[in-house]
């Protein structure tokens, strides 16, 4: 499916939504004619996103959810954030799509068609939490450069695919292997074919985890275009940028992968804590691996007005990168006292966990409900912003919603 | 008599020549001064000129309430230079979201020149930096801001 086909196949449906009425004689529209209503593409119909999603950037597309849109246990496509570094691939023909495994540390370079991948290796399905490393960036002070994500750059979908390690084992890799790096079909913003918008990866230990997949399905269907159709690497619990979209090549490296956005300050934080606003040398920046413990109250939406004496049932999700969440609490007195929430076990490793609680308020007034998760190593979410870093990553400060009791 | 007439005629010729000479000198001087203060006039125009003109006329037409409608950028000196140099590869939305000091905006420009194929901005660099550092400067916001509620709503019992 190339982008034009994708556009035209979805055009009539999208137009119906966008224009608010079926397009009479739509089937007679000449090929290549761009309907007026689509000349300024509407991302909501183009990517089938909820109208309440927030568009941060349109070239490249960066769209985030709001907390209350993430209430489902398994995130549906319409509430998934989009973080693109380049332009969408333009000509996707799944019959021609191949994945090449190469690099210094493979015994012999090998290329698979999509069909070969699907038929030769065993399929696995996992719910996996993917959070953008820059989720929460907008709160850092002094501000950090980049898309100013609020709190909606996280999702937990059900991914189906094959284990990366099964493929690597068949290809054969040597003992010098250190890292894998992905390469993909997206296009650099400058349209320079010699540049890759992003080419990140993970160390061999992460590449060899059971849950690290080469996925071709999301929530039981083909992966949506914006999320990596037809093939996406999924490395749950790590910065979502490690889960490369539209991948066509994986290099097994004998060094830490040095592709675009692996070096400099990208997806790195100071190895040692620094004061806010400090200048940090590139060599003092370390690659982010597991994401920190975090949670979101996804019900109710911030701004609820209750009657005096009315109970408030809250619920949401908590996750902790490579670890499990062992405790979930809430506070209605700005962190002075905490009460326990009911917390479910994860469906599988690296899936987010669901929590709920029934909250009572002692008297009328303005309240904030704060949520705090603690991971299996005893580390909790901070109430204020965690350590400042030049690029504004890893903000896991507790989520807060406002409530009035009248 | 004839000699006298001839002499007057010669004086007139010299006078006219001097007058033309002065006019030409004055004109040349004016041109030199003009080019001195506007060196752009003799620079080879980049191919982007056509787009520039198109964009420029657009800008004046679509500015409403100090915000440029098509891009969302603040209307102020330097807007045209920002649009022409900064929105070819990426959207204006990434500018609008960010707040940086002049020094950090310059670092972003250098980064784009080193890694993203951004061209040399020449004299526009200062105009662009003035615009960004004035209208998209950081604001002190402390370690955690107050919650902003977009909309208060009544949550019925049992909902």
PDB file of C-alpha atoms in Angstrom, chain A residues 280-388:
ATOM      1  CA  UNK A 280      26.423  19.091  29.908  1.00  0.00           C
ATOM      2  CA  UNK A 281      29.092  17.762  27.560  1.00  0.00           C
ATOM      3  CA  UNK A 282      28.038  15.027  25.132  1.00  0.00           C
ATOM      4  CA  UNK A 283      30.499  12.570  26.685  1.00  0.00           C
ATOM      5  CA  UNK A 284      28.806  13.050  30.079  1.00  0.00           C
ATOM      6  CA  UNK A 285      25.411  11.977  28.722  1.00  0.00           C
ATOM      7  CA  UNK A 286      24.232   8.344  29.117  1.00  0.00           C
ATOM      8  CA  UNK A 287      21.703   6.427  26.997  1.00  0.00           C
ATOM      9  CA  UNK A 288      18.258   5.983  28.595  1.00  0.00           C
ATOM     10  CA  UNK A 289      17.348   2.321  28.988  1.00  0.00           C
ATOM     11  CA  UNK A 290      14.351   1.294  31.147  1.00  0.00           C
ATOM     12  CA  UNK A 291      11.731   4.017  31.688  1.00  0.00           C
ATOM     13  CA  UNK A 292      10.971   5.024  35.311  1.00  0.00           C
ATOM     14  CA  UNK A 293       7.879   4.194  37.402  1.00  0.00           C
ATOM     15  CA  UNK A 294       4.834   6.275  36.475  1.00  0.00           C
ATOM     16  CA  UNK A 295       1.022   6.323  36.571  1.00  0.00           C
ATOM     17  CA  UNK A 296      -1.977   8.132  35.123  1.00  0.00           C
ATOM     18  CA  UNK A 297      -5.484   8.703  36.504  1.00  0.00           C
ATOM     19  CA  UNK A 298      -7.554   8.077  33.378  1.00  0.00           C
ATOM     20  CA  UNK A 299     -10.947   8.482  35.069  1.00  0.00           C
ATOM     21  CA  UNK A 300     -12.379  10.949  35.826  1.00  0.00           C
ATOM     22  CA  UNK A 301     -11.204  13.803  33.626  1.00  0.00           C
ATOM     23  CA  UNK A 302      -9.652  16.670  35.609  1.00  0.00           C
ATOM     24  CA  UNK A 303     -12.273  19.299  36.564  1.00  0.00           C
ATOM     25  CA  UNK A 304     -15.063  17.172  38.085  1.00  0.00           C
ATOM     26  CA  UNK A 305     -17.574  18.949  40.363  1.00  0.00           C
ATOM     27  CA  UNK A 306     -19.109  16.665  43.013  1.00  0.00           C
ATOM     28  CA  UNK A 307     -21.894  17.103  45.522  1.00  0.00           C
ATOM     29  CA  UNK A 308     -20.960  17.066  49.186  1.00  0.00           C
ATOM     30  CA  UNK A 309     -20.827  13.458  50.405  1.00  0.00           C
ATOM     31  CA  UNK A 310     -20.515  12.025  46.878  1.00  0.00           C
ATOM     32  CA  UNK A 311     -17.915   9.244  46.512  1.00  0.00           C
ATOM     33  CA  UNK A 312     -15.481   9.500  43.619  1.00  0.00           C
ATOM     34  CA  UNK A 313     -14.373   6.316  41.898  1.00  0.00           C
ATOM     35  CA  UNK A 314     -11.000   6.825  40.252  1.00  0.00           C
ATOM     36  CA  UNK A 315      -9.081   4.445  38.004  1.00  0.00           C
ATOM     37  CA  UNK A 316      -6.021   4.411  35.817  1.00  0.00           C
ATOM     38  CA  UNK A 317      -2.812   2.624  34.865  1.00  0.00           C
ATOM     39  CA  UNK A 318       0.682   2.329  36.322  1.00  0.00           C
ATOM     40  CA  UNK A 319       3.895   1.043  34.752  1.00  0.00           C
ATOM     41  CA  UNK A 320       7.576   0.825  35.689  1.00  0.00           C
ATOM     42  CA  UNK A 321       9.731   0.173  32.597  1.00  0.00           C
ATOM     43  CA  UNK A 322      11.479  -3.187  33.023  1.00  0.00           C
ATOM     44  CA  UNK A 323      10.054  -3.571  36.532  1.00  0.00           C
ATOM     45  CA  UNK A 324       6.630  -4.219  37.992  1.00  0.00           C
ATOM     46  CA  UNK A 325       4.550  -1.738  39.984  1.00  0.00           C
ATOM     47  CA  UNK A 326       4.195  -3.098  43.520  1.00  0.00           C
ATOM     48  CA  UNK A 327       2.152  -0.345  45.197  1.00  0.00           C
ATOM     49  CA  UNK A 328      -0.299   2.315  44.085  1.00  0.00           C
ATOM     50  CA  UNK A 329      -1.533   5.147  46.315  1.00  0.00           C
ATOM     51  CA  UNK A 330      -3.552   8.359  46.110  1.00  0.00           C
ATOM     52  CA  UNK A 331      -3.609  11.555  48.164  1.00  0.00           C
ATOM     53  CA  UNK A 332      -6.248  14.285  48.419  1.00  0.00           C
ATOM     54  CA  UNK A 333      -4.215  16.526  50.751  1.00  0.00           C
ATOM     55  CA  UNK A 334      -1.262  17.442  48.523  1.00  0.00           C
ATOM     56  CA  UNK A 335       0.799  14.453  49.586  1.00  0.00           C
ATOM     57  CA  UNK A 336       0.436  14.856  53.376  1.00  0.00           C
ATOM     58  CA  UNK A 337      -1.306  11.472  53.698  1.00  0.00           C
ATOM     59  CA  UNK A 338      -1.628   8.569  51.257  1.00  0.00           C
ATOM     60  CA  UNK A 339      -4.222   5.809  50.876  1.00  0.00           C
ATOM     61  CA  UNK A 340      -3.812   2.545  48.968  1.00  0.00           C
ATOM     62  CA  UNK A 341      -5.465   1.861  45.591  1.00  0.00           C
ATOM     63  CA  UNK A 342      -6.460  -1.599  44.359  1.00  0.00           C
ATOM     64  CA  UNK A 343      -3.740  -2.655  41.936  1.00  0.00           C
ATOM     65  CA  UNK A 344      -3.954  -5.491  39.396  1.00  0.00           C
ATOM     66  CA  UNK A 345      -1.022  -7.668  38.357  1.00  0.00           C
ATOM     67  CA  UNK A 346       0.233  -7.083  34.797  1.00  0.00           C
ATOM     68  CA  UNK A 347      -1.264  -9.329  32.084  1.00  0.00           C
ATOM     69  CA  UNK A 348       2.327 -10.089  31.055  1.00  0.00           C
ATOM     70  CA  UNK A 349       5.746  -8.596  31.791  1.00  0.00           C
ATOM     71  CA  UNK A 350       6.080  -4.969  30.509  1.00  0.00           C
ATOM     72  CA  UNK A 351       2.282  -4.424  30.325  1.00  0.00           C
ATOM     73  CA  UNK A 352       0.812  -1.552  32.312  1.00  0.00           C
ATOM     74  CA  UNK A 353      -1.229  -2.396  35.420  1.00  0.00           C
ATOM     75  CA  UNK A 354      -4.699  -1.119  36.272  1.00  0.00           C
ATOM     76  CA  UNK A 355      -5.628   0.553  39.541  1.00  0.00           C
ATOM     77  CA  UNK A 356      -8.807   1.865  41.117  1.00  0.00           C
ATOM     78  CA  UNK A 357      -9.951   3.480  44.356  1.00  0.00           C
ATOM     79  CA  UNK A 358     -13.042   4.975  45.891  1.00  0.00           C
ATOM     80  CA  UNK A 359     -12.295   8.441  47.240  1.00  0.00           C
ATOM     81  CA  UNK A 360     -14.293  10.397  49.857  1.00  0.00           C
ATOM     82  CA  UNK A 361     -13.794  14.070  50.597  1.00  0.00           C
ATOM     83  CA  UNK A 362     -14.200  15.359  54.179  1.00  0.00           C
ATOM     84  CA  UNK A 363     -15.752  18.748  53.352  1.00  0.00           C
ATOM     85  CA  UNK A 364     -16.566  21.093  50.508  1.00  0.00           C
ATOM     86  CA  UNK A 365     -13.727  22.832  48.688  1.00  0.00           C
ATOM     87  CA  UNK A 366     -11.020  22.483  46.056  1.00  0.00           C
ATOM     88  CA  UNK A 367      -9.047  19.246  45.978  1.00  0.00           C
ATOM     89  CA  UNK A 368      -6.362  17.669  43.903  1.00  0.00           C
ATOM     90  CA  UNK A 369      -6.189  13.898  43.635  1.00  0.00           C
ATOM     91  CA  UNK A 370      -2.559  12.869  43.317  1.00  0.00           C
ATOM     92  CA  UNK A 371      -1.489   9.385  42.199  1.00  0.00           C
ATOM     93  CA  UNK A 372       1.794   7.740  43.191  1.00  0.00           C
ATOM     94  CA  UNK A 373       3.155   4.400  42.012  1.00  0.00           C
ATOM     95  CA  UNK A 374       6.064   2.510  43.584  1.00  0.00           C
ATOM     96  CA  UNK A 375       8.116  -0.057  41.652  1.00  0.00           C
ATOM     97  CA  UNK A 376       9.319  -3.471  42.768  1.00  0.00           C
ATOM     98  CA  UNK A 377      12.647  -1.934  43.863  1.00  0.00           C
ATOM     99  CA  UNK A 378      10.886   0.542  46.174  1.00  0.00           C
ATOM    100  CA  UNK A 379      11.311   3.648  44.017  1.00  0.00           C
ATOM    101  CA  UNK A 380       8.276   5.965  43.920  1.00  0.00           C
ATOM    102  CA  UNK A 381       7.172   8.784  41.659  1.00  0.00           C
ATOM    103  CA  UNK A 382       8.338  12.224  42.869  1.00  0.00           C
ATOM    104  CA  UNK A 383       5.761  14.942  43.633  1.00  0.00           C
ATOM    105  CA  UNK A 384       7.868  17.671  42.039  1.00  0.00           C
ATOM    106  CA  UNK A 385       9.772  17.415  38.791  1.00  0.00           C
ATOM    107  CA  UNK A 386      12.586  14.843  38.899  1.00  0.00           C
ATOM    108  CA  UNK A 387      16.183  15.705  37.971  1.00  0.00           C
ATOM    109  CA  UNK A 388      16.467  18.365  35.294  1.00  0.00           C
TER     110      UNK A 388
END
